Amino acid sequence: MDMEYCSKTVFGVSTESMQCSYDARGNSVPSILLLMQRRLYEQGGLKAEGIFRIAADDAQEQAVREQLNSGVLPEGGVDVHCLAGLIKAWFRELPGGMLDSLPAAEVTRCQSGDDCARLCARLPAAKAALLDWAVQLMADVAREERSNKMGSRNVAMVFAPNMTHAMDPFTALKHAVHVMNFLTMLIDRALNDVQTCNN
């Protein structure tokens, strides 16, 4: 079976210890994420109804995760919902949480995409690049809302709990709502930026 190579042990490790590549926007992103993104797009995942919301088969997700951790992504037969679930899992298991270095009160205060972007600029460079990549991915999903029923708010809703490691369940739930609003504004900003370029 043909395999594509990626770096070893890819879940629950810091980006600094991973093999990275550049995305189209010049962000340095773990190669494994770019590999899963490319496969998701090639297999029509952006148009799949409920992408990033519908859970994959647990057994398949576990099997693919084990292969990824041993350095390979199987060439064929990986369900798009499995790929989407593993991308979310990667963020959920990122040490220190994706957005946890941003003060919760300031995340809550953001009123626009530009407010959010200014706050994102305070993230460490590796996480800022990673967030930009993730927001572009979410915007690509939202752009296909007619097919996948996943507009910017829906995509933000399923990603938000994976972007932060809150302490207790109540705080986690409360903060996830603010993170969802924060991500929605960033996704809408990314969608508007593309429209502005195309006009």
Short mmCIF file of C-alpha atoms in Angstrom, two decimals:
data_model
loop_
_atom_site.label_atom_id
_atom_site.label_comp_id
_atom_site.label_asym_id
_atom_site.label_seq_id
_atom_site.Cartn_x
_atom_site.Cartn_y
_atom_site.Cartn_z
CA MET A 1 0.00 0.00 0.00
CA ASP A 2 1.35 3.45 -0.91
CA MET A 3 1.96 5.75 2.03
CA GLU A 4 2.83 9.40 2.38
CA TYR A 5 5.54 10.36 4.84
CA CYS A 6 5.00 12.69 7.77
CA SER A 7 6.81 13.35 11.05
CA LYS A 8 6.77 10.93 13.99
CA THR A 9 4.45 11.25 17.00
CA VAL A 10 2.12 13.94 15.82
CA PHE A 11 -0.53 14.26 18.55
CA GLY A 12 -0.04 15.99 21.90
CA VAL A 13 3.38 17.45 21.03
CA SER A 14 4.43 21.08 20.62
CA THR A 15 4.77 22.48 17.11
CA GLU A 16 8.46 23.21 17.80
CA SER A 17 9.22 19.49 17.92
CA MET A 18 7.41 18.73 14.65
CA GLN A 19 8.37 18.74 11.00
CA CYS A 20 6.78 21.87 9.50
CA SER A 21 6.11 23.13 5.98
CA TYR A 22 4.78 26.42 4.61
CA ASP A 23 1.18 26.91 3.55
CA ALA A 24 0.11 29.14 0.65
CA ARG A 25 0.11 32.18 2.95
CA GLY A 26 3.66 31.58 4.21
CA ASN A 27 2.61 30.18 7.61
CA SER A 28 4.89 27.52 9.06
CA VAL A 29 2.47 24.67 9.90
CA PRO A 30 3.10 21.07 11.00
CA SER A 31 3.37 19.00 7.81
CA ILE A 32 0.86 16.48 9.15
CA LEU A 33 -1.89 19.15 9.21
CA LEU A 34 -1.11 20.18 5.63
CA LEU A 35 -1.17 16.52 4.59
CA MET A 36 -4.57 15.91 6.21
CA GLN A 37 -5.93 19.20 4.79
CA ARG A 38 -4.81 18.31 1.27
CA ARG A 39 -6.40 14.86 1.50
CA LEU A 40 -9.61 16.35 2.93
CA TYR A 41 -9.85 18.79 0.00
CA GLU A 42 -8.93 16.18 -2.65
CA GLN A 43 -11.64 13.82 -1.38
CA GLY A 44 -14.34 16.50 -1.53
CA GLY A 45 -14.48 16.94 2.25
CA LEU A 46 -15.30 20.65 2.02
CA LYS A 47 -18.64 19.83 0.41
CA ALA A 48 -19.50 16.89 2.73
CA GLU A 49 -22.58 17.68 4.79
CA GLY A 50 -21.72 18.22 8.46
CA ILE A 51 -17.94 18.21 7.89
CA PHE A 52 -16.13 18.78 11.23
CA ARG A 53 -19.45 18.16 13.02
CA ILE A 54 -20.21 14.52 12.19
CA ALA A 55 -18.10 12.10 14.20
CA ALA A 56 -16.10 9.48 12.31
CA ASP A 57 -16.07 5.78 13.05
CA ASP A 58 -14.04 5.43 16.29
CA ALA A 59 -12.18 2.34 15.13
CA GLN A 60 -11.08 3.96 11.87
CA GLU A 61 -10.04 7.18 13.62
CA GLN A 62 -7.95 5.21 16.13
CA ALA A 63 -6.33 3.12 13.38
CA VAL A 64 -5.44 6.19 11.27
CA ARG A 65 -4.17 8.03 14.37
CA GLU A 66 -1.82 5.12 15.13
CA GLN A 67 -0.53 5.14 11.56
CA LEU A 68 0.00 8.92 11.68
CA ASN A 69 1.96 8.52 14.92
CA SER A 70 4.14 5.92 13.26
CA GLY A 71 4.88 8.30 10.39
CA VAL A 72 2.38 7.53 7.62
CA LEU A 73 -1.03 8.52 6.28
CA PRO A 74 -2.70 5.65 4.40
CA GLU A 75 -2.96 6.37 0.68
CA GLY A 76 -6.66 5.54 0.26
CA GLY A 77 -9.87 4.77 2.04
CA VAL A 78 -9.70 7.35 4.83
CA ASP A 79 -13.17 8.81 5.42
CA VAL A 80 -13.35 12.64 5.21
CA HIS A 81 -15.06 12.79 8.62
CA CYS A 82 -12.13 10.81 10.04
CA LEU A 83 -9.65 13.35 8.60
CA ALA A 84 -11.73 16.26 9.97
CA GLY A 85 -11.97 14.60 13.40
CA LEU A 86 -8.21 14.07 13.53
CA ILE A 87 -7.53 17.73 12.63
CA LYS A 88 -9.76 18.79 15.55
CA ALA A 89 -8.10 16.22 17.82
CA TRP A 90 -4.67 17.61 16.91
CA PHE A 91 -5.73 21.06 18.15
CA ARG A 92 -7.48 19.64 21.23
CA GLU A 93 -4.29 17.84 22.28
CA LEU A 94 -1.88 20.70 21.55
CA PRO A 95 0.09 21.36 24.76
CA GLY A 96 -0.93 24.65 26.37
CA GLY A 97 -4.05 25.05 24.22
CA MET A 98 -4.20 27.08 21.03
CA LEU A 99 -5.70 30.26 22.52
CA ASP A 100 -4.91 29.89 26.23
CA SER A 101 -2.17 32.54 26.21
CA LEU A 102 -4.78 35.18 25.29
CA PRO A 103 -6.54 36.72 28.33
CA ALA A 104 -10.12 35.40 28.42
CA ALA A 105 -11.47 38.87 29.28
CA GLU A 106 -9.90 40.34 26.14
CA VAL A 107 -11.25 37.52 23.95
CA THR A 108 -14.71 38.32 25.37
CA ARG A 109 -14.33 42.06 24.65
CA CYS A 110 -13.60 41.63 20.91
CA GLN A 111 -16.36 43.23 18.84
CA SER A 112 -15.05 42.77 15.30
CA GLY A 113 -12.75 40.66 13.17
CA ASP A 114 -10.17 43.45 13.32
CA ASP A 115 -10.29 43.43 17.15
CA CYS A 116 -9.72 39.67 17.04
CA ALA A 117 -6.85 39.98 14.55
CA ARG A 118 -5.11 42.57 16.78
CA LEU A 119 -5.41 40.22 19.75
CA CYS A 120 -4.10 37.28 17.66
CA ALA A 121 -0.99 39.31 16.87
CA ARG A 122 -0.05 38.87 20.55
CA LEU A 123 0.15 35.08 20.22
CA PRO A 124 3.61 33.47 20.02
CA ALA A 125 4.67 33.37 16.33
CA ALA A 126 4.20 29.59 15.95
CA LYS A 127 0.65 29.72 17.35
CA ALA A 128 -0.24 32.87 15.37
CA ALA A 129 0.76 31.07 12.14
CA LEU A 130 -1.18 27.97 13.19
CA LEU A 131 -4.29 30.00 14.02
CA ASP A 132 -4.13 31.81 10.68
CA TRP A 133 -3.96 28.42 8.93
CA ALA A 134 -6.90 27.08 11.00
CA VAL A 135 -9.04 30.17 10.32
CA GLN A 136 -8.39 29.86 6.56
CA LEU A 137 -9.40 26.18 6.75
CA MET A 138 -12.62 27.13 8.59
CA ALA A 139 -13.29 29.87 6.01
CA ASP A 140 -12.86 27.32 3.20
CA VAL A 141 -15.47 25.14 4.93
CA ALA A 142 -17.86 28.07 5.47
CA ARG A 143 -17.51 29.05 1.80
CA GLU A 144 -19.17 25.72 0.88
CA GLU A 145 -22.10 26.23 3.30
CA ARG A 146 -24.66 25.55 0.56
CA SER A 147 -23.34 21.97 0.26
CA ASN A 148 -22.04 21.20 3.75
CA LYS A 149 -24.54 23.17 5.91
CA MET A 150 -21.56 24.50 7.90
CA GLY A 151 -21.56 28.31 7.90
CA SER A 152 -18.96 30.32 9.81
CA ARG A 153 -20.84 30.11 13.12
CA ASN A 154 -21.33 26.33 12.83
CA VAL A 155 -17.66 25.74 12.02
CA ALA A 156 -16.58 28.01 14.88
CA MET A 157 -18.92 26.13 17.23
CA VAL A 158 -17.30 22.75 16.53
CA PHE A 159 -13.73 24.10 16.63
CA ALA A 160 -14.04 26.31 19.74
CA PRO A 161 -13.87 23.55 22.41
CA ASN A 162 -10.68 22.23 20.77
CA MET A 163 -8.88 25.58 20.92
CA THR A 164 -8.62 26.00 24.68
CA HIS A 165 -7.89 23.91 27.78
CA ALA A 166 -10.16 25.41 30.43
CA MET A 167 -9.93 24.09 33.99
CA ASP A 168 -13.44 23.03 35.03
CA PRO A 169 -16.44 22.11 32.82
CA PHE A 170 -18.46 25.23 33.67
CA THR A 171 -15.59 27.61 32.86
CA ALA A 172 -14.86 25.56 29.73
CA LEU A 173 -18.44 25.90 28.51
CA LYS A 174 -18.61 29.62 29.23
CA HIS A 175 -15.25 30.29 27.60
CA ALA A 176 -16.11 28.09 24.59
CA VAL A 177 -19.02 30.44 23.78
CA HIS A 178 -16.64 33.44 23.75
CA VAL A 179 -14.07 31.50 21.71
CA MET A 180 -16.83 30.53 19.26
CA ASN A 181 -17.77 34.22 18.80
CA PHE A 182 -14.06 35.11 18.46
CA LEU A 183 -13.52 32.45 15.77
CA THR A 184 -16.75 33.39 13.95
CA MET A 185 -15.51 36.99 13.63
CA LEU A 186 -12.11 35.79 12.35
CA ILE A 187 -13.75 33.45 9.80
CA ASP A 188 -16.09 36.20 8.57
CA ARG A 189 -13.10 38.54 8.28
CA ALA A 190 -11.21 35.93 6.21
CA LEU A 191 -14.26 35.47 3.95
CA ASN A 192 -14.62 39.24 3.51
CA ASP A 193 -10.90 39.61 2.72
CA VAL A 194 -11.25 37.14 -0.16
CA GLN A 195 -14.38 38.88 -1.49
CA THR A 196 -12.58 42.24 -1.35
CA CYS A 197 -9.66 40.80 -3.36
CA ASN A 198 -12.04 39.35 -5.95
CA ASN A 199 -13.99 42.60 -6.49
#
